[in-house]
Tab-separated table of C-alpha atoms in Angstrom:
chain	number	residue	atom	x	y	z
F	1227	UNK	CA	-65.615	40.001	21.152
F	1228	UNK	CA	-62.760	39.911	23.490
F	1229	UNK	CA	-61.720	42.209	26.171
F	1230	UNK	CA	-58.735	44.724	25.620
F	1231	UNK	CA	-56.259	44.322	27.829
F	1232	UNK	CA	-52.754	46.378	28.230
F	1233	UNK	CA	-49.259	45.223	28.200
F	1234	UNK	CA	-47.342	47.387	29.426
F	1235	UNK	CA	-43.807	47.983	30.732
F	1236	UNK	CA	-42.779	48.643	34.561
F	1237	UNK	CA	-41.838	51.007	36.266
F	1238	UNK	CA	-43.517	53.534	34.408
F	1239	UNK	CA	-40.954	55.936	33.448
F	1240	UNK	CA	-39.629	57.610	29.882
F	1241	UNK	CA	-37.577	55.999	27.368
F	1242	UNK	CA	-34.371	54.668	28.741
F	1243	UNK	CA	-35.183	53.694	32.207
F	1244	UNK	CA	-34.461	50.024	32.675
F	1245	UNK	CA	-37.823	47.864	32.444
F	1246	UNK	CA	-37.847	45.658	35.484
F	1247	UNK	CA	-41.014	43.767	34.531
F	1248	UNK	CA	-43.793	43.823	32.389
F	1249	UNK	CA	-48.048	43.951	33.644
F	1250	UNK	CA	-51.138	43.033	31.872
F	1251	UNK	CA	-53.743	45.650	32.946
F	1252	UNK	CA	-57.206	46.527	31.852
F	1253	UNK	CA	-58.728	49.582	30.930
F	1254	UNK	CA	-59.804	50.680	34.726
F	1255	UNK	CA	-55.811	50.003	35.523
F	1256	UNK	CA	-56.244	47.101	37.613
F	1257	UNK	CA	-52.935	44.701	37.432
F	1258	UNK	CA	-54.315	41.654	36.242
F	1259	UNK	CA	-50.979	40.172	35.703
F	1260	UNK	CA	-47.047	40.367	36.103
F	1261	UNK	CA	-44.710	39.058	34.679
F	1262	UNK	CA	-40.614	38.947	33.127
F	1263	UNK	CA	-41.190	39.431	29.588
F	1264	UNK	CA	-43.584	41.138	27.084
F	1265	UNK	CA	-44.113	38.274	25.485
F	1266	UNK	CA	-45.232	36.258	28.559
F	1267	UNK	CA	-47.699	38.315	29.258
F	1268	UNK	CA	-48.769	38.584	26.079
F	1269	UNK	CA	-48.983	34.992	25.806
F	1270	UNK	CA	-50.744	35.211	29.146
F	1271	UNK	CA	-53.722	37.644	28.162
F	1272	UNK	CA	-54.388	35.324	24.725
F	1273	UNK	CA	-54.987	32.543	26.883
F	1274	UNK	CA	-56.831	33.893	29.266
F	1275	UNK	CA	-59.308	35.303	25.947
F	1276	UNK	CA	-58.340	39.157	25.915
F	1277	UNK	CA	-56.958	40.637	22.814
F	1278	UNK	CA	-53.334	41.840	23.914
F	1279	UNK	CA	-51.940	45.483	22.755
F	1280	UNK	CA	-48.492	46.985	23.066
F	1281	UNK	CA	-48.079	50.771	23.378
F	1282	UNK	CA	-46.960	51.626	20.277
F	1283	UNK	CA	-44.042	53.636	22.655
F	1284	UNK	CA	-43.255	53.424	26.154
F	1285	UNK	CA	-44.390	56.942	27.151
F	1286	UNK	CA	-47.562	57.164	24.871
F	1287	UNK	CA	-49.933	55.160	27.596
F	1288	UNK	CA	-52.403	56.351	27.797
F	1289	UNK	CA	-55.612	54.052	27.253
F	1290	UNK	CA	-58.487	56.563	26.274
F	1291	UNK	CA	-56.152	56.697	22.625
F	1292	UNK	CA	-56.176	54.038	20.573
F	1293	UNK	CA	-53.820	55.165	18.105
F	1294	UNK	CA	-50.951	54.970	21.005
F	1295	UNK	CA	-51.422	50.915	21.226
F	1296	UNK	CA	-51.952	48.059	18.652
F	1297	UNK	CA	-52.961	44.546	18.825
F	1298	UNK	CA	-50.456	41.594	19.148
């Protein structure tokens, strides 16, 4: 089974703050890739054999809470 990764907006902040870039992180919050768009992050993760997840809401980003995330 492929390992999950998380595509998150940066900088981290409240809803409404401008997004400057996206990162693909593992469960330990290690940045694996930085991209310009969420789609680029998702596509990169899939090409690497990961299962990308995106937050249901930008401020809900706790990786220990599976209900905050959806696989894409």
